[in-house]
Each structure stands twice: as C-alpha cells, then as structure tokens.
PDB file of C-alpha atoms in Angstrom:
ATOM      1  CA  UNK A  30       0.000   0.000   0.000  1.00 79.00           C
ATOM      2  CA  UNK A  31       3.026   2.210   1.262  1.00 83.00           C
ATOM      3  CA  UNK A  32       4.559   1.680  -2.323  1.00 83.00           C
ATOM      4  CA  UNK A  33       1.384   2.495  -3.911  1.00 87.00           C
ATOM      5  CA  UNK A  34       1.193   5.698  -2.965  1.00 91.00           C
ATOM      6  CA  UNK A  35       4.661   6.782  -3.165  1.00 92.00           C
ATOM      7  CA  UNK A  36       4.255   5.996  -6.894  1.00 91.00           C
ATOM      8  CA  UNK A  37       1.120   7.673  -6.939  1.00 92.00           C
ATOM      9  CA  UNK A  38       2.670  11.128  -5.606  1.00 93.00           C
ATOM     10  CA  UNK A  39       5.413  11.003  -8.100  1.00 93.00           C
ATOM     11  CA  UNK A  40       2.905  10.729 -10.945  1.00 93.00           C
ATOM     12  CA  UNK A  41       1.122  13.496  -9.114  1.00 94.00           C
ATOM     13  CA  UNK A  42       4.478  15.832  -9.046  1.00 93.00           C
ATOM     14  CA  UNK A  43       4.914  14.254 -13.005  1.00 93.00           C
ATOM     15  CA  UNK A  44       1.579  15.807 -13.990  1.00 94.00           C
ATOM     16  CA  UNK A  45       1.853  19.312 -11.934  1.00 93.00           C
ATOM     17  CA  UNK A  46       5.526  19.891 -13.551  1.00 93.00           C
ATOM     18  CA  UNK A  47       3.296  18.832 -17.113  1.00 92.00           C
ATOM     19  CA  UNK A  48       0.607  21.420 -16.337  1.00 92.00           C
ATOM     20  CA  UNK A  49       2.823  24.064 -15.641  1.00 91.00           C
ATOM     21  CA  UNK A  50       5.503  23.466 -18.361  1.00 91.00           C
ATOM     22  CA  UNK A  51       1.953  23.544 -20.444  1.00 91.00           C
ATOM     23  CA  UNK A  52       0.460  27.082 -18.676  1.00 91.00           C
ATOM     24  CA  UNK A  53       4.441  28.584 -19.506  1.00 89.00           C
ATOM     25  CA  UNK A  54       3.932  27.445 -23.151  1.00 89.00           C
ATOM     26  CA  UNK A  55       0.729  29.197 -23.666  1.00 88.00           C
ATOM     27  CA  UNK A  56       1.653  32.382 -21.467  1.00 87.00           C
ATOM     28  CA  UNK A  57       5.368  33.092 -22.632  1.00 86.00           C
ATOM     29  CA  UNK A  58       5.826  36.442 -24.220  1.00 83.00           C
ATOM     30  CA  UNK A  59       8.456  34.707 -27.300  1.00 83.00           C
ATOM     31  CA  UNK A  60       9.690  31.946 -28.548  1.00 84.00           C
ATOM     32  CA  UNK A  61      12.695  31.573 -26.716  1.00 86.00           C
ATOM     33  CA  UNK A  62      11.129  31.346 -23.213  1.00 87.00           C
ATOM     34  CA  UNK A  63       8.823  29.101 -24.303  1.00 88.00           C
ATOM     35  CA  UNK A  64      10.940  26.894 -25.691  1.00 88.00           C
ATOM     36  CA  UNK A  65      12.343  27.196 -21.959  1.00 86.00           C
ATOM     37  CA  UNK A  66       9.114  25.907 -20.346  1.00 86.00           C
ATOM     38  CA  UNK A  67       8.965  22.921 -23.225  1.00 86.00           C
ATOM     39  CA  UNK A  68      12.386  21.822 -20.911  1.00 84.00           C
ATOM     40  CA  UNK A  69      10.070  21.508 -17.786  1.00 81.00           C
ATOM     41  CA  UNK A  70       7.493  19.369 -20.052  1.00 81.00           C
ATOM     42  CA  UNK A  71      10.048  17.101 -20.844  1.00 82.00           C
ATOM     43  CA  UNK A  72      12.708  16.647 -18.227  1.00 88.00           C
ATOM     44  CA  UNK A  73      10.956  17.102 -14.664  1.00 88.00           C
ATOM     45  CA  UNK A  74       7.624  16.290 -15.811  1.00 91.00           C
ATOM     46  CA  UNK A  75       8.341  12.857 -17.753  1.00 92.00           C
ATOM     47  CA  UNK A  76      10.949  12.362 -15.063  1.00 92.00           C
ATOM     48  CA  UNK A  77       7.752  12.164 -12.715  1.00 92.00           C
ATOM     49  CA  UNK A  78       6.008   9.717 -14.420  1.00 92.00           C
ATOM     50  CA  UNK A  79       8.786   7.494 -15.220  1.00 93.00           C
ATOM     51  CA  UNK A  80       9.341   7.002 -11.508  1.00 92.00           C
ATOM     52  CA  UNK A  81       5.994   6.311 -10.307  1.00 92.00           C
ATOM     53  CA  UNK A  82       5.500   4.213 -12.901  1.00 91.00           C
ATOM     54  CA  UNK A  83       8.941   1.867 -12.118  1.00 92.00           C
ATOM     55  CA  UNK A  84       7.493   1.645  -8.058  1.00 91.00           C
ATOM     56  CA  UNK A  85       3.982   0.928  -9.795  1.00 89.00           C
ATOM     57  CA  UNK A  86       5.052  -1.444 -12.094  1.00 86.00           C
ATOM     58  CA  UNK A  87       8.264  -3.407 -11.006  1.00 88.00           C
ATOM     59  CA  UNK A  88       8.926  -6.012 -13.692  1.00 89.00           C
ATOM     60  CA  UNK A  89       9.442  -2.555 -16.053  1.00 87.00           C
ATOM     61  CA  UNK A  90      12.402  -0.457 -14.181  1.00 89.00           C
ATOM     62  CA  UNK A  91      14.539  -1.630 -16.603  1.00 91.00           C
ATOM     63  CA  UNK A  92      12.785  -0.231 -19.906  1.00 90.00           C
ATOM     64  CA  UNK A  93      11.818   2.802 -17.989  1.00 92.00           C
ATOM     65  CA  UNK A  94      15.350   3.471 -17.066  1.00 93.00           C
ATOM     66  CA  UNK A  95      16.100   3.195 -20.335  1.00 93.00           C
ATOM     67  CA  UNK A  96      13.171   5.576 -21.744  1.00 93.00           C
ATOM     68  CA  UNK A  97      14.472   8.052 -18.738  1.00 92.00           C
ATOM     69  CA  UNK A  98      18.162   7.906 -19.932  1.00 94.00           C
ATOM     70  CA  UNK A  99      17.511   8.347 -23.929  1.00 94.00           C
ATOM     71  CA  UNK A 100      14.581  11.812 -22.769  1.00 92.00           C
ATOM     72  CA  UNK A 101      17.736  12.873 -20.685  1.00 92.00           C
ATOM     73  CA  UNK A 102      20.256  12.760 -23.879  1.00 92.00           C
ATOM     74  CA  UNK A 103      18.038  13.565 -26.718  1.00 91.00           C
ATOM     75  CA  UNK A 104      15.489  16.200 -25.416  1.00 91.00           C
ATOM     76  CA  UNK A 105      18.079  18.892 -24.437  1.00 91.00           C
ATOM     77  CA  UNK A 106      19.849  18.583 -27.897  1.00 92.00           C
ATOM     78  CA  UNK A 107      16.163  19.382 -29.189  1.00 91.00           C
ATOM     79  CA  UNK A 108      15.584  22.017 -27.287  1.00 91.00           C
ATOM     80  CA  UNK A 109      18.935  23.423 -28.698  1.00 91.00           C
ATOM     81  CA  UNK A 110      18.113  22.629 -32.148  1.00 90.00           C
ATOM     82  CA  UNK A 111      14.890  24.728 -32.359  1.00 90.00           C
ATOM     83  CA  UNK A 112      16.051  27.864 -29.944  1.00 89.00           C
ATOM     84  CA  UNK A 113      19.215  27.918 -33.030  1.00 89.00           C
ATOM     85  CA  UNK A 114      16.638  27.270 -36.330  1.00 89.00           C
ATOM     86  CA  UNK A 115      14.593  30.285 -34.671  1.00 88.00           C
ATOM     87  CA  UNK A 116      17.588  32.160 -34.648  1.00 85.00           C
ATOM     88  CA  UNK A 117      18.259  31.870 -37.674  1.00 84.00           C
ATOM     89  CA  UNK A 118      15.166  31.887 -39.078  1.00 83.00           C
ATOM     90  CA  UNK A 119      14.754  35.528 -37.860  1.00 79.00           C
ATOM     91  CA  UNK A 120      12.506  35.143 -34.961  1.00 78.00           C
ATOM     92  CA  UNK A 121      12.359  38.543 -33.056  1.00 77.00           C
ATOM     93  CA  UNK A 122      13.410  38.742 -29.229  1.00 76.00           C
ATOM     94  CA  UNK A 123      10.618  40.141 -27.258  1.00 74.00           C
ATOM     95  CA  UNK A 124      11.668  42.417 -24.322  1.00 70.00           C
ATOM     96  CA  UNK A 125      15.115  41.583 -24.859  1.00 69.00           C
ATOM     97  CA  UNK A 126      18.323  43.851 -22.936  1.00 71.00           C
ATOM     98  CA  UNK A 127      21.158  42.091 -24.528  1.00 73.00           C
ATOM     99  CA  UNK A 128      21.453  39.981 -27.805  1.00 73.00           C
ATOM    100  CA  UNK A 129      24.785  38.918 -27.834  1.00 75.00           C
ATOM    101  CA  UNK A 130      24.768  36.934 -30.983  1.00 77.00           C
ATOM    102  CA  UNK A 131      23.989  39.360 -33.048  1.00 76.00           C
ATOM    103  CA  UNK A 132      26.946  41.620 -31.978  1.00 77.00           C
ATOM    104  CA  UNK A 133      29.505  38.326 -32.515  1.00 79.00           C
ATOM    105  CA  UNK A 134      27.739  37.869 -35.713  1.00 78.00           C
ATOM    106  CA  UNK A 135      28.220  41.927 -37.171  1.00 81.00           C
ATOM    107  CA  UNK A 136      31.630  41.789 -35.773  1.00 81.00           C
ATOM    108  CA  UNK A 137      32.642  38.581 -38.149  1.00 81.00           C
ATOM    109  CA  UNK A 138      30.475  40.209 -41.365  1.00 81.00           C
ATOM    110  CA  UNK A 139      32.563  42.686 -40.501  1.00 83.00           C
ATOM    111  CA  UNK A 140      35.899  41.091 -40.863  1.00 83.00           C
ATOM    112  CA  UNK A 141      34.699  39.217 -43.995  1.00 74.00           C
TER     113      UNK A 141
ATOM    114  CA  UNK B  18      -2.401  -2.158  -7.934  1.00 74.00           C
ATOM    115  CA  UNK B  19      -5.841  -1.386  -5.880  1.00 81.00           C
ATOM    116  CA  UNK B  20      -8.660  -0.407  -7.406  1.00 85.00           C
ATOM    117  CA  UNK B  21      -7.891   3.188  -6.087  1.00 87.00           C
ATOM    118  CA  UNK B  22      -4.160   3.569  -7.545  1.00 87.00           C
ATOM    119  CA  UNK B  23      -6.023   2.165 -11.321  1.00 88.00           C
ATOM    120  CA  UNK B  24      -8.330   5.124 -11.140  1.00 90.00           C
ATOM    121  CA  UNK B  25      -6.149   7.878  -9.903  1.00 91.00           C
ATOM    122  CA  UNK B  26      -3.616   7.119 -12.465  1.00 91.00           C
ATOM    123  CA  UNK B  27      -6.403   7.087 -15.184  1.00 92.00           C
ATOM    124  CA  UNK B  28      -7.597  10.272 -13.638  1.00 93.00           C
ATOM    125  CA  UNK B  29      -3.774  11.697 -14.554  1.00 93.00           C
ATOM    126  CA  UNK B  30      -4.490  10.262 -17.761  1.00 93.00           C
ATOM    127  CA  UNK B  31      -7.082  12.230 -18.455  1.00 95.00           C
ATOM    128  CA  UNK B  32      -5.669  15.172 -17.523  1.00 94.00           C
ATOM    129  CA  UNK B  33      -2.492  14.990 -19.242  1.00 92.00           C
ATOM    130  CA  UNK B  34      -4.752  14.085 -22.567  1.00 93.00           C
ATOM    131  CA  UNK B  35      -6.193  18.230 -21.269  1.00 94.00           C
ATOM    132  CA  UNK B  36      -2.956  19.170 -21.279  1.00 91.00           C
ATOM    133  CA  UNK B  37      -2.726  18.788 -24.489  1.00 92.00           C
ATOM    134  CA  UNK B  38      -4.926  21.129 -26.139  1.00 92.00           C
ATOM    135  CA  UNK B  39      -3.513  24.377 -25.005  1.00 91.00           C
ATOM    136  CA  UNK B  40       0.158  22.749 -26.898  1.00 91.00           C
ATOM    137  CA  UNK B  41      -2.403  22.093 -29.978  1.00 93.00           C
ATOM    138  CA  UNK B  42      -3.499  25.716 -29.632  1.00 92.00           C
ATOM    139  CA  UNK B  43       0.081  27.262 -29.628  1.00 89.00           C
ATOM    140  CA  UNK B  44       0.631  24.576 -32.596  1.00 90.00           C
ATOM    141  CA  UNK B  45      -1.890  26.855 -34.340  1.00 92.00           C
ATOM    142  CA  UNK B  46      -1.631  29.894 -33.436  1.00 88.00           C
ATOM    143  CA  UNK B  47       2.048  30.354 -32.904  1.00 81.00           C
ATOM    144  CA  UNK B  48       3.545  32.955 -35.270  1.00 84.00           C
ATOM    145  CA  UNK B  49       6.384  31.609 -35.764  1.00 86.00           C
ATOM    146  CA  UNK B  50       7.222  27.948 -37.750  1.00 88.00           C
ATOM    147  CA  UNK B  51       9.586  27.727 -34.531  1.00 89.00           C
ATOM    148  CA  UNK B  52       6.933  27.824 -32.217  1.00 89.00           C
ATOM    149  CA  UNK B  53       4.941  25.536 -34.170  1.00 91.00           C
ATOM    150  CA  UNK B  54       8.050  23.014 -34.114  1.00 91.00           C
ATOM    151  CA  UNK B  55       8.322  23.790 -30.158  1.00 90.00           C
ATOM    152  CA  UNK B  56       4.695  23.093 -29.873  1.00 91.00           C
ATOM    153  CA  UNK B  57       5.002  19.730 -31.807  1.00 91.00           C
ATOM    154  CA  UNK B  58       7.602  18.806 -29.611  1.00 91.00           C
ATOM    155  CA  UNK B  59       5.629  19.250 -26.432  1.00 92.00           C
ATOM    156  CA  UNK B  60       2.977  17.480 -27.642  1.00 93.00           C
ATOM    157  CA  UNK B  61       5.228  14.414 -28.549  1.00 93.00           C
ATOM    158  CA  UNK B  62       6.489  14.568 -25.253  1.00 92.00           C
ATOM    159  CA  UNK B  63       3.095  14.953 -23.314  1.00 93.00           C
ATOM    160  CA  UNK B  64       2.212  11.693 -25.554  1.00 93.00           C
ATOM    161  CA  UNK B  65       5.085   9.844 -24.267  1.00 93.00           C
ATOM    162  CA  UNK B  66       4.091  10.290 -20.625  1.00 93.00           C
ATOM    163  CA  UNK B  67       0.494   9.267 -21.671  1.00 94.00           C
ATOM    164  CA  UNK B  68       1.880   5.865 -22.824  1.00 93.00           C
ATOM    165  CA  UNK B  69       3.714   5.566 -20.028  1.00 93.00           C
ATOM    166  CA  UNK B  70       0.787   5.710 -17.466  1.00 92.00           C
ATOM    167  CA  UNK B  71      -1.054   3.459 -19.925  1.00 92.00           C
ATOM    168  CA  UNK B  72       1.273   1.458 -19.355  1.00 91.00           C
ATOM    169  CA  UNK B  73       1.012   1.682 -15.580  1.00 90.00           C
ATOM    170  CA  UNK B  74      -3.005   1.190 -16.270  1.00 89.00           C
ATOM    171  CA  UNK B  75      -3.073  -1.673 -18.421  1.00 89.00           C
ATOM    172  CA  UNK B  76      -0.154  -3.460 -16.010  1.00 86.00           C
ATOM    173  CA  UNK B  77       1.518  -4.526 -19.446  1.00 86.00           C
ATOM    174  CA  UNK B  78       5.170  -3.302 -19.642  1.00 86.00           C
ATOM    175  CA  UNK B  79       5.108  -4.362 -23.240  1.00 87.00           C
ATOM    176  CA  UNK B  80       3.499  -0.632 -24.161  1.00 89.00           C
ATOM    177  CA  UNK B  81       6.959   1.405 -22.904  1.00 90.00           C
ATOM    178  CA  UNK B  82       8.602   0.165 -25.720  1.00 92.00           C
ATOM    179  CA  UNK B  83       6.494   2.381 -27.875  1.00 92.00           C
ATOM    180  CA  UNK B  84       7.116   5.437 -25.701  1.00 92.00           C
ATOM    181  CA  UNK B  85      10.959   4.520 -26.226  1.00 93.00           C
ATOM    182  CA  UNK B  86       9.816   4.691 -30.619  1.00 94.00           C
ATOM    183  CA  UNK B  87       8.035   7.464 -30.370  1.00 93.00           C
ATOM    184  CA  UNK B  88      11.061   9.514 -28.086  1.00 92.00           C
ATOM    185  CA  UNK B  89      13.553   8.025 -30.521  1.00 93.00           C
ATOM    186  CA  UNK B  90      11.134   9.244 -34.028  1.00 93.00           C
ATOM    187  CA  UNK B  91      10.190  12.728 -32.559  1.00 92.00           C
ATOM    188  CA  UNK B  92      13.765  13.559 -31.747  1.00 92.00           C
ATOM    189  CA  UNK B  93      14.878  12.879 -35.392  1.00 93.00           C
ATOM    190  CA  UNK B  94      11.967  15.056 -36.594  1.00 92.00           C
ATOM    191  CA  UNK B  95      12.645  17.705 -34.398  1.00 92.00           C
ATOM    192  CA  UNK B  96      16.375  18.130 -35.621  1.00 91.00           C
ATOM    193  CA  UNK B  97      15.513  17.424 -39.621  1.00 92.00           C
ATOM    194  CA  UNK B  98      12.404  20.027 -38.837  1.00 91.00           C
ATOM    195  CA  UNK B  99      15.350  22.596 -36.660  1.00 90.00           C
ATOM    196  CA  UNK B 100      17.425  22.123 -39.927  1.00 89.00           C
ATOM    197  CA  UNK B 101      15.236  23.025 -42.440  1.00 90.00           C
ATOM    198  CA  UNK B 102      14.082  25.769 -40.511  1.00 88.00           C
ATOM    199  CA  UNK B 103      17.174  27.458 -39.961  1.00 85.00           C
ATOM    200  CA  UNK B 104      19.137  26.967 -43.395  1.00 83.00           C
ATOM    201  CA  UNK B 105      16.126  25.711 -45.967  1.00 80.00           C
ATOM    202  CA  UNK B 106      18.027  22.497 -46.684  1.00 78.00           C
ATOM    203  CA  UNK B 107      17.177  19.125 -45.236  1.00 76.00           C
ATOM    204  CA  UNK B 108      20.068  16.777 -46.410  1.00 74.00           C
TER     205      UNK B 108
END
C-alpha cells in the first residue's frame, strides 16, 4: 500500500511539472522562453512519471530506465536545435536587454 | 495495484490528454514555424508520458517500448524540422 502511494505522488508531481511546463507554453511572451518551459514538459515532468510508474510497475524499471536515460540525452539537444533554427530563421526577441549573438555575428560580417 | 491507484492514475491520464490542447493551440496559433516546431515537440512529449501511465493502467510493460519509438522518431523530426528551418536544406 506504502509503495502504492509513493508511486502515486510522483505521478502526481509528473503531472503538476506537465501542467505548468503547459500554462508557460501558452503564457510566454516569445519563442525563446517558451521553448524554456517545453524543458520543464520534458525533463521534470516525464521524469515524474517514469518514476511512479517503475514503483507501480516493477517487472518494467529496466525499460523505464532506459526511456528516462535516452529523454535525458536527446530532449536537451532538441531544445537546442529549435532555440538555433529560430535564430536563424529571424525570430524577433521580445523584451530583450542584450542579444549577444547578433553583436559576434556583425563583428565577423565585418571582418569578412 | 488497488482499485484506487487504477483510477487515480487514469484520472492523470485524463488530464495529461487536457494538457494537451492548449500545446495544440500554440501549434496553431504560434507565429512563428519555430513555435509551431516547439509546440510539436511538447505534444510528442506529453504523448510519451500518456503511454507511459497506460502502461502503468493496463499493467503490461510491453506498451513502454512504444514510448521509447516514439522519443527516438520525434527527436529525429525535431532536428531534420530545426534544420530546415534554420538553413532551408534538409540533407
């Protein structure tokens, strides 16, 4: 019973991380911060699940851990991959002090 | 698994399959093709932790494995998508 319910609180901390990875999504001013929240969605929020569901269901640890460790490598580098193509694609910075990018990139146009 | 833990975990089903439209919503309305691409990446990701409680509901652990597709697929997308995006080639 004990086990039970640990499993059941670390679904229940899986889904709240979901839900408010989801509410950042659909409130975040630009792309970049959102793509920030997406992070939450995957990492803690899966994270959650994945645990309760290895105390839930025993005879599965060993798939989940290896779900949990393939999310851990692949959804960072994903995260990466779209902040850069909406770089480059030209995607404005809302309420942004600082773009450093942009000044590295004018400084090597202008060496070129 | 009691009776209780089954329906509480389908409960989280359910709402996880809620949290879903507000990602479908940013899919649509997002200015941006990035944001669509970020949005189709959430929603890939929501539907991996949906498999995994069905798998917690349906006891099977057979039903992880497609999580562990599904992770593997939408991460490929999501960098051919990312490339495309940011230099209009895909190979």
């Amino acid at each position: 019973m004990l086990g039970e319910i640990i499993g059941l609180l670390f679904i229940l901390s899986g889904v709240t991380f979901c839900a408010l990875g989801v509410l950042g999504i659909m409130r975040l001013p630009d792309v970049y911060s959102r793509i920030h929240a997406s992070g939450k969605v995957a990492i803690l929020g899966i994270f959650g699940l994945l645990a309760g569901t290895a105390i839930l269901l025993p005879e599965a640890t060993l798939k989940l851990l290896g779900l949990g460790v393939f999310i851990l490598l692949t959804s960072p580098v994903a995260s990466h991959a779209i902040a850069a193509a909406a770089y480059r694609s030209g995607v404005p910075l809302k309420q942004a002090t600082r773009d450093d990018l942009a000044e590295r990139n004018r400084a090597i146009a202008a060496e070129e | 698994m009691s009776t209780l833990a089954a329906n509480l975990v389908q409960i989280a089903v359910i709402v996880m399959i809620f949290l879903l439209m507000p990602c479908a919503w940013r899919a649509f309305k997002g200015p941006s093709p990035a944001d669509r691409l970020q949005a189709l990446d959430t929603i890939t990701m929501l539907l991996i932790g949906i498999i995994v409680l069905l798998a917690v509901v349906q006891g099977s652990s057979f039903v992880i494995d497609v999580a562990l597709a599904l992770s593997a697929f939408s991460f490929v997308a999501t960098l051919a998508i990312a490339r495309y995006l940011a230099e209009g080639r895909l190979f």
